[in-house]
Amino acid sequence: EPEVTQTPSHQVTQMGQEVILRCVPISNHLYFYWYRQILGQKVEFLVSFYNNEISEKSEIFDDQFSVERPDGSNFTLKIRSTKLEDSAMYFCASSGEGHGTDTQYFGPGTRLTVL
Amino acid sequence: GESVGLHLPTLSVQEGDNSIINCAYSNSASDYFIWYKQESGKGPQFIIDIRSNMDKRQGQRVTVLLNKTVKHLSLQIAATQPGDSAVYFCAEGGGGADGLTFGKGTHLIIQP
């Protein structure tokens, strides 16, 4: 069964450093998403991406964040200068296109720890 | 602002009993609702979804009910098993590129 994969599973970084989180969405999907989940809290939407551009973003997704689809398989989230409050689980998701294919399938997540 | 939320943070049920997890939403324009299961250290796992033009949808051992009049969503799990222990989130979205709005989650605990 196809699934979303994410690397690394755990990333530790120093405050102020740049991090890149990587995702490989399900191969025939067209919509891609990033979410985050601070420990013990609900999942929060960050950004959606379609047709090589951002479709929607939340208030959390400020200028420190960027997304990219550098090739036909990878989808990345970059945080330019990490802050302590960026520590969270980051989930990538993908979905198909059209009625009946809106289900977003999530990857296992990357745990980001900012020291 | 608009929100999706859950009534109870923890639900404890006996193994073999049926479980009912509730969710309230406030956006009357919501079109698409989803239930996810999240086990410790893992990503949200899709369980079942329902669109606003439906009242009920059944899957394997799970049923989702949607009451648009009172903006209420519920997930019923039949014959609860130990493997059902997890946090359950309802989420709301519009499909396509719309981001999902998640509720706070209910921790389902299965008593032996």
mmCIF file of C-alpha atoms in Angstrom:
data_model
loop_
_atom_site.group_PDB
_atom_site.id
_atom_site.type_symbol
_atom_site.label_atom_id
_atom_site.label_comp_id
_atom_site.label_asym_id
_atom_site.label_seq_id
_atom_site.Cartn_x
_atom_site.Cartn_y
_atom_site.Cartn_z
ATOM 1 C CA GLU A 1 0.000 0.000 0.000
ATOM 2 C CA PRO A 2 1.505 3.380 -0.957
ATOM 3 C CA GLU A 3 2.363 5.665 1.912
ATOM 4 C CA VAL A 4 3.862 9.044 2.678
ATOM 5 C CA THR A 5 7.420 8.866 3.956
ATOM 6 C CA GLN A 6 9.402 11.480 5.857
ATOM 7 C CA THR A 7 13.042 11.970 6.734
ATOM 8 C CA PRO A 8 14.661 12.326 9.150
ATOM 9 C CA SER A 9 12.547 10.816 11.901
ATOM 10 C CA HIS A 10 14.244 13.061 14.456
ATOM 11 C CA GLN A 11 16.160 16.285 13.895
ATOM 12 C CA VAL A 12 18.024 18.121 16.634
ATOM 13 C CA THR A 13 19.289 21.613 15.891
ATOM 14 C CA GLN A 14 20.584 24.706 17.586
ATOM 15 C CA MET A 15 18.441 27.812 17.770
ATOM 16 C CA GLY A 16 19.057 30.037 14.769
ATOM 17 C CA GLN A 17 20.081 27.200 12.475
ATOM 18 C CA GLU A 18 18.319 26.253 9.265
ATOM 19 C CA VAL A 19 16.600 22.906 8.927
ATOM 20 C CA ILE A 20 15.084 21.119 5.969
ATOM 21 C CA LEU A 21 12.468 18.460 6.521
ATOM 22 C CA ARG A 22 11.857 16.063 3.688
ATOM 23 C CA CYS A 23 8.795 14.203 2.495
ATOM 24 C CA VAL A 24 7.980 11.839 -0.322
ATOM 25 C CA PRO A 25 4.222 12.031 -0.961
ATOM 26 C CA ILE A 26 2.163 9.226 -2.454
ATOM 27 C CA SER A 27 3.222 9.050 -6.082
ATOM 28 C CA ASN A 28 -0.013 9.898 -7.920
ATOM 29 C CA HIS A 29 -1.124 12.600 -5.506
ATOM 30 C CA LEU A 30 -1.251 16.222 -6.522
ATOM 31 C CA TYR A 31 -1.858 18.140 -3.281
ATOM 32 C CA PHE A 32 0.788 18.329 -0.579
ATOM 33 C CA TYR A 33 0.590 19.675 2.933
ATOM 34 C CA TRP A 34 2.652 20.370 6.016
ATOM 35 C CA TYR A 35 1.239 20.295 9.531
ATOM 36 C CA ARG A 36 2.827 20.541 12.931
ATOM 37 C CA GLN A 37 1.896 19.181 16.341
ATOM 38 C CA ILE A 38 3.392 20.602 19.482
ATOM 39 C CA LEU A 39 3.691 17.922 22.162
ATOM 40 C CA GLY A 40 0.314 17.114 23.691
ATOM 41 C CA GLN A 41 -1.591 19.489 21.455
ATOM 42 C CA LYS A 42 -3.708 19.220 18.341
ATOM 43 C CA VAL A 43 -2.424 19.033 14.811
ATOM 44 C CA GLU A 44 -2.137 22.458 13.153
ATOM 45 C CA PHE A 45 -2.167 23.230 9.440
ATOM 46 C CA LEU A 46 0.840 25.093 8.051
ATOM 47 C CA VAL A 47 0.660 25.131 4.261
ATOM 48 C CA SER A 48 -0.748 23.419 1.195
ATOM 49 C CA PHE A 49 0.941 23.145 -2.184
ATOM 50 C CA TYR A 50 -0.503 22.418 -5.610
ATOM 51 C CA ASN A 51 0.735 22.830 -9.142
ATOM 52 C CA ASN A 52 4.151 23.986 -7.930
ATOM 53 C CA GLU A 53 2.902 26.820 -5.805
ATOM 54 C CA ILE A 54 1.486 27.506 -2.374
ATOM 55 C CA SER A 55 -2.307 27.253 -2.344
ATOM 56 C CA GLU A 56 -3.063 28.114 1.241
ATOM 57 C CA LYS A 57 -1.067 28.937 4.351
ATOM 58 C CA SER A 58 -1.871 29.554 7.992
ATOM 59 C CA GLU A 59 -0.743 32.328 10.308
ATOM 60 C CA ILE A 60 1.962 30.011 11.629
ATOM 61 C CA PHE A 61 3.605 29.841 8.204
ATOM 62 C CA ASP A 62 5.547 33.106 8.383
ATOM 63 C CA ASP A 63 8.608 34.287 6.438
ATOM 64 C CA GLN A 64 10.837 31.834 8.298
ATOM 65 C CA PHE A 65 9.116 28.946 6.516
ATOM 66 C CA SER A 66 9.290 27.918 2.892
ATOM 67 C CA VAL A 67 8.285 24.876 0.881
ATOM 68 C CA GLU A 68 9.657 23.431 -2.288
ATOM 69 C CA ARG A 69 9.127 20.533 -4.628
ATOM 70 C CA PRO A 70 12.649 20.265 -6.031
ATOM 71 C CA ASP A 71 11.933 17.235 -8.186
ATOM 72 C CA GLY A 72 9.113 14.888 -9.095
ATOM 73 C CA SER A 73 9.078 13.047 -5.812
ATOM 74 C CA ASN A 74 10.275 15.177 -2.892
ATOM 75 C CA PHE A 75 8.453 17.890 -0.985
ATOM 76 C CA THR A 76 10.441 19.896 1.542
ATOM 77 C CA LEU A 77 9.791 22.273 4.407
ATOM 78 C CA LYS A 78 12.594 24.701 5.287
ATOM 79 C CA ILE A 79 12.803 26.692 8.480
ATOM 80 C CA ARG A 80 15.436 29.388 7.966
ATOM 81 C CA SER A 81 16.264 30.369 11.535
ATOM 82 C CA THR A 82 14.793 27.990 14.054
ATOM 83 C CA LYS A 83 13.370 29.167 17.346
ATOM 84 C CA LEU A 84 12.787 27.200 20.525
ATOM 85 C CA GLU A 85 9.043 27.292 19.871
ATOM 86 C CA ASP A 86 9.529 25.522 16.546
ATOM 87 C CA SER A 87 10.114 22.304 18.475
ATOM 88 C CA ALA A 88 7.282 20.005 17.414
ATOM 89 C CA MET A 89 6.338 17.027 15.280
ATOM 90 C CA TYR A 90 6.062 18.012 11.636
ATOM 91 C CA PHE A 91 3.777 15.950 9.457
ATOM 92 C CA CYS A 92 3.628 15.859 5.699
ATOM 93 C CA ALA A 93 0.404 14.793 3.982
ATOM 94 C CA SER A 94 -0.781 14.322 0.439
ATOM 95 C CA SER A 95 -4.080 13.843 -1.340
ATOM 96 C CA GLY A 96 -5.426 13.174 -4.814
ATOM 97 C CA GLU A 97 -7.582 15.394 -6.939
ATOM 98 C CA GLY A 98 -11.305 15.537 -7.509
ATOM 99 C CA HIS A 99 -14.402 14.555 -5.609
ATOM 100 C CA GLY A 100 -13.919 11.485 -3.504
ATOM 101 C CA THR A 101 -10.153 11.808 -3.386
ATOM 102 C CA ASP A 102 -9.812 14.536 -0.794
ATOM 103 C CA THR A 103 -8.531 12.227 1.898
ATOM 104 C CA GLN A 104 -5.246 13.492 3.234
ATOM 105 C CA TYR A 105 -2.795 10.731 4.090
ATOM 106 C CA PHE A 106 -0.165 11.563 6.648
ATOM 107 C CA GLY A 107 3.435 10.510 6.988
ATOM 108 C CA PRO A 108 5.001 9.295 10.240
ATOM 109 C CA GLY A 109 6.377 12.732 11.061
ATOM 110 C CA THR A 110 9.711 14.343 11.862
ATOM 111 C CA ARG A 111 10.354 15.278 15.461
ATOM 112 C CA LEU A 112 12.192 18.618 15.479
ATOM 113 C CA THR A 113 13.989 19.568 18.670
ATOM 114 C CA VAL A 114 15.454 23.070 18.846
ATOM 115 C CA LEU A 115 18.013 23.593 21.604
ATOM 116 C CA GLY B 1 -13.157 32.318 15.188
ATOM 117 C CA GLU B 2 -14.293 29.075 13.612
ATOM 118 C CA SER B 3 -13.177 25.942 15.406
ATOM 119 C CA VAL B 4 -13.520 22.213 15.580
ATOM 120 C CA GLY B 5 -13.450 20.737 19.054
ATOM 121 C CA LEU B 6 -14.046 17.598 21.056
ATOM 122 C CA HIS B 7 -16.247 17.266 24.130
ATOM 123 C CA LEU B 8 -14.124 14.865 26.205
ATOM 124 C CA PRO B 9 -10.344 14.589 26.478
ATOM 125 C CA THR B 10 -10.377 10.952 27.733
ATOM 126 C CA LEU B 11 -12.789 8.068 27.188
ATOM 127 C CA SER B 12 -12.378 4.750 28.981
ATOM 128 C CA VAL B 13 -14.322 1.694 27.751
ATOM 129 C CA GLN B 14 -14.323 -2.022 28.415
ATOM 130 C CA GLU B 15 -12.891 -4.287 25.764
ATOM 131 C CA GLY B 16 -15.725 -5.548 23.583
ATOM 132 C CA ASP B 17 -18.006 -2.606 24.294
ATOM 133 C CA ASN B 18 -18.919 0.020 21.745
ATOM 134 C CA SER B 19 -17.199 3.413 21.887
ATOM 135 C CA ILE B 20 -18.678 6.738 20.895
ATOM 136 C CA ILE B 21 -16.428 9.747 20.417
ATOM 137 C CA ASN B 22 -18.048 13.119 19.867
ATOM 138 C CA CYS B 23 -17.016 16.264 18.074
ATOM 139 C CA ALA B 24 -18.607 19.694 17.682
ATOM 140 C CA TYR B 25 -17.845 22.077 14.878
ATOM 141 C CA SER B 26 -18.777 25.719 14.529
ATOM 142 C CA ASN B 27 -18.307 26.427 10.826
ATOM 143 C CA SER B 28 -21.704 25.863 9.238
ATOM 144 C CA ALA B 29 -20.072 26.027 5.818
ATOM 145 C CA SER B 30 -17.964 22.954 6.545
ATOM 146 C CA ASP B 31 -18.258 20.433 3.739
ATOM 147 C CA TYR B 32 -15.988 17.563 4.617
ATOM 148 C CA PHE B 33 -15.290 15.836 7.921
ATOM 149 C CA ILE B 34 -12.704 13.248 8.773
ATOM 150 C CA TRP B 35 -11.784 11.089 11.723
ATOM 151 C CA TYR B 36 -8.150 10.263 12.318
ATOM 152 C CA LYS B 37 -6.550 7.888 14.787
ATOM 153 C CA GLN B 38 -3.127 8.714 16.199
ATOM 154 C CA GLU B 39 -1.062 6.200 18.097
ATOM 155 C CA SER B 40 1.826 7.347 20.232
ATOM 156 C CA GLY B 41 4.758 8.559 18.134
ATOM 157 C CA LYS B 42 2.956 8.103 14.827
ATOM 158 C CA GLY B 43 1.202 10.281 12.295
ATOM 159 C CA PRO B 44 -2.585 10.610 12.037
ATOM 160 C CA GLN B 45 -4.123 7.578 10.396
ATOM 161 C CA PHE B 46 -7.266 8.028 8.316
ATOM 162 C CA ILE B 47 -10.283 6.145 9.664
ATOM 163 C CA ILE B 48 -13.374 7.392 7.877
ATOM 164 C CA ASP B 49 -14.774 10.541 6.320
ATOM 165 C CA ILE B 50 -18.149 12.000 5.487
ATOM 166 C CA ARG B 51 -19.403 14.842 3.353
ATOM 167 C CA SER B 52 -22.010 17.362 4.398
ATOM 168 C CA ASN B 53 -24.613 15.867 2.051
ATOM 169 C CA MET B 54 -24.633 12.647 4.090
ATOM 170 C CA ASP B 55 -25.864 11.812 7.612
ATOM 171 C CA LYS B 56 -24.163 8.504 8.140
ATOM 172 C CA ARG B 57 -21.351 6.465 6.734
ATOM 173 C CA GLN B 58 -20.162 3.048 7.751
ATOM 174 C CA GLY B 59 -16.813 1.363 7.508
ATOM 175 C CA GLN B 60 -15.327 -1.725 9.028
ATOM 176 C CA ARG B 61 -16.369 -1.599 12.718
ATOM 177 C CA VAL B 62 -16.680 2.187 12.506
ATOM 178 C CA THR B 63 -19.595 4.489 11.793
ATOM 179 C CA VAL B 64 -19.550 8.251 11.460
ATOM 180 C CA LEU B 65 -22.707 10.246 12.107
ATOM 181 C CA LEU B 66 -23.173 13.846 11.066
ATOM 182 C CA ASN B 67 -25.887 16.071 12.501
ATOM 183 C CA LYS B 68 -25.769 19.331 10.600
ATOM 184 C CA THR B 69 -28.621 20.854 12.588
ATOM 185 C CA VAL B 70 -26.574 20.937 15.780
ATOM 186 C CA LYS B 71 -23.172 20.807 14.046
ATOM 187 C CA HIS B 72 -22.176 17.578 15.690
ATOM 188 C CA LEU B 73 -20.059 14.690 14.482
ATOM 189 C CA SER B 74 -19.549 11.337 16.159
ATOM 190 C CA LEU B 75 -17.419 8.260 15.639
ATOM 191 C CA GLN B 76 -18.757 4.921 16.755
ATOM 192 C CA ILE B 77 -16.390 1.992 17.151
ATOM 193 C CA ALA B 78 -18.036 -1.401 17.519
ATOM 194 C CA ALA B 79 -16.617 -4.153 19.716
ATOM 195 C CA THR B 80 -13.648 -2.109 20.898
ATOM 196 C CA GLN B 81 -10.321 -3.920 20.850
ATOM 197 C CA PRO B 82 -7.018 -3.190 22.624
ATOM 198 C CA GLY B 83 -5.593 -2.008 19.308
ATOM 199 C CA ASP B 84 -8.159 0.770 19.245
ATOM 200 C CA SER B 85 -6.339 2.551 22.070
ATOM 201 C CA ALA B 86 -5.194 5.859 20.615
ATOM 202 C CA VAL B 87 -6.034 9.533 20.391
ATOM 203 C CA TYR B 88 -8.883 10.228 17.984
ATOM 204 C CA PHE B 89 -9.136 13.547 16.180
ATOM 205 C CA CYS B 90 -11.978 14.922 14.150
ATOM 206 C CA ALA B 91 -11.002 17.318 11.400
ATOM 207 C CA GLU B 92 -12.861 19.592 9.033
ATOM 208 C CA GLY B 93 -11.949 20.852 5.600
ATOM 209 C CA GLY B 94 -13.184 21.812 2.193
ATOM 210 C CA GLY B 95 -11.282 19.328 0.097
ATOM 211 C CA GLY B 96 -8.664 20.023 -2.518
ATOM 212 C CA ALA B 97 -5.927 22.337 -1.275
ATOM 213 C CA ASP B 98 -7.816 23.301 1.869
ATOM 214 C CA GLY B 99 -5.926 22.652 5.057
ATOM 215 C CA LEU B 100 -7.673 20.589 7.687
ATOM 216 C CA THR B 101 -8.745 22.094 10.995
ATOM 217 C CA PHE B 102 -8.233 19.532 13.727
ATOM 218 C CA GLY B 103 -9.988 19.203 17.052
ATOM 219 C CA LYS B 104 -8.086 18.723 20.298
ATOM 220 C CA GLY B 105 -8.350 14.943 20.385
ATOM 221 C CA THR B 106 -9.934 12.308 22.614
ATOM 222 C CA HIS B 107 -7.758 9.670 24.217
ATOM 223 C CA LEU B 108 -9.549 6.331 24.013
ATOM 224 C CA ILE B 109 -8.456 3.895 26.715
ATOM 225 C CA ILE B 110 -9.482 0.238 26.526
ATOM 226 C CA GLN B 111 -9.956 -1.526 29.847
ATOM 227 C CA PRO B 112 -9.358 -5.315 29.808
#
